[in-house]
PDB file of C-alpha atoms in Angstrom:
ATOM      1  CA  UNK Y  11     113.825  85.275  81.534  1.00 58.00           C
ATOM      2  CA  UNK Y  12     116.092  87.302  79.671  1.00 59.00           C
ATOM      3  CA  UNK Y  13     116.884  91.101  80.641  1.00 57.00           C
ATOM      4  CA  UNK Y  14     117.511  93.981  78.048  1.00 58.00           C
ATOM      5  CA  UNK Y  15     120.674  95.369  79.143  1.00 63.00           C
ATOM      6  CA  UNK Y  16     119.453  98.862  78.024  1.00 61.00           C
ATOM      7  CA  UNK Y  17     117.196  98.711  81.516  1.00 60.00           C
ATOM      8  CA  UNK Y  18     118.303  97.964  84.746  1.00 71.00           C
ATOM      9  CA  UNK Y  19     116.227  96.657  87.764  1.00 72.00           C
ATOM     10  CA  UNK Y  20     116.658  99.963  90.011  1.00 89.00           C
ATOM     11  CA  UNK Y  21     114.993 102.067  86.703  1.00 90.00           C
ATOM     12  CA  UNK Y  22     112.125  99.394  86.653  1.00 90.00           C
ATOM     13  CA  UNK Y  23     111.555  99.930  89.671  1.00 93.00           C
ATOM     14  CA  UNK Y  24     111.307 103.206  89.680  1.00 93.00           C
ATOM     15  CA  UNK Y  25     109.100 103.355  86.977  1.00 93.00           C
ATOM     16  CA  UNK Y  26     106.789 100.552  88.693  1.00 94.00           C
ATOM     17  CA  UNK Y  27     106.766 103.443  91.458  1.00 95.00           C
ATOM     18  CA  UNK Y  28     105.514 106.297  89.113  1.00 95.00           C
ATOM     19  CA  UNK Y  29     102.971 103.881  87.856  1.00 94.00           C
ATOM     20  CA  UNK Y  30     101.857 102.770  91.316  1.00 95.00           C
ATOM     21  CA  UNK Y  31     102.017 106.554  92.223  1.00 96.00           C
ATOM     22  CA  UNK Y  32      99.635 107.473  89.671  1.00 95.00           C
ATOM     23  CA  UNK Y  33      97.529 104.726  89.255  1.00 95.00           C
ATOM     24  CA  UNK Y  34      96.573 104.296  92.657  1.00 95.00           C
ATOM     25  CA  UNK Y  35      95.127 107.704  93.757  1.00 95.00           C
ATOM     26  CA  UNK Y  36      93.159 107.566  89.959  1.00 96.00           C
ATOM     27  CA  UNK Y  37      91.807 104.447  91.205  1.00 95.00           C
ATOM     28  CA  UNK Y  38      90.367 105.613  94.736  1.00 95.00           C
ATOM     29  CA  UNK Y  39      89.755 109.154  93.359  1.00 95.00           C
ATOM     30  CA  UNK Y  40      87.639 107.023  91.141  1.00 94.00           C
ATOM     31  CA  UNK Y  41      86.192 104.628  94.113  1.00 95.00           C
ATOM     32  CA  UNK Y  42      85.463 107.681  96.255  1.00 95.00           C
ATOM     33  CA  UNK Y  43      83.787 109.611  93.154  1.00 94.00           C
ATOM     34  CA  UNK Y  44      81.882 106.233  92.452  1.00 94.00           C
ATOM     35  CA  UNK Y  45      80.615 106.124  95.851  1.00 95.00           C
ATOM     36  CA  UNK Y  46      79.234 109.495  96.210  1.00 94.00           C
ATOM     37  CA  UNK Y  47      77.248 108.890  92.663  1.00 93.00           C
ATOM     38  CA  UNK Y  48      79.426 111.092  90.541  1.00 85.00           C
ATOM     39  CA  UNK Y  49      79.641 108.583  87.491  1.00 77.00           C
ATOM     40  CA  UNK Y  50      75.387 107.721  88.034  1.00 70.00           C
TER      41      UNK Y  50
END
């Protein structure tokens, strides 16, 4: 698979960690509100 060569591996990587850093608190904030009947 071909790579731009605008982006290199260490930046997508750091933007996989943003997304993983912001995505996965949303998704338990969203499992814990869930749970206690916030969204029922």
């Amino acid at each position: 698979m071909a790579k731009p060569k605008a982006t290199t591996p260490s930046s997508r990587t750091i933007k996989l960690q943003i997304a993983g850093a912001v995505f996965v608190p949303m998704l338990a904030l969203g499992l814990w509100l869930n749970s206690k009947g916030f969204f029922n």
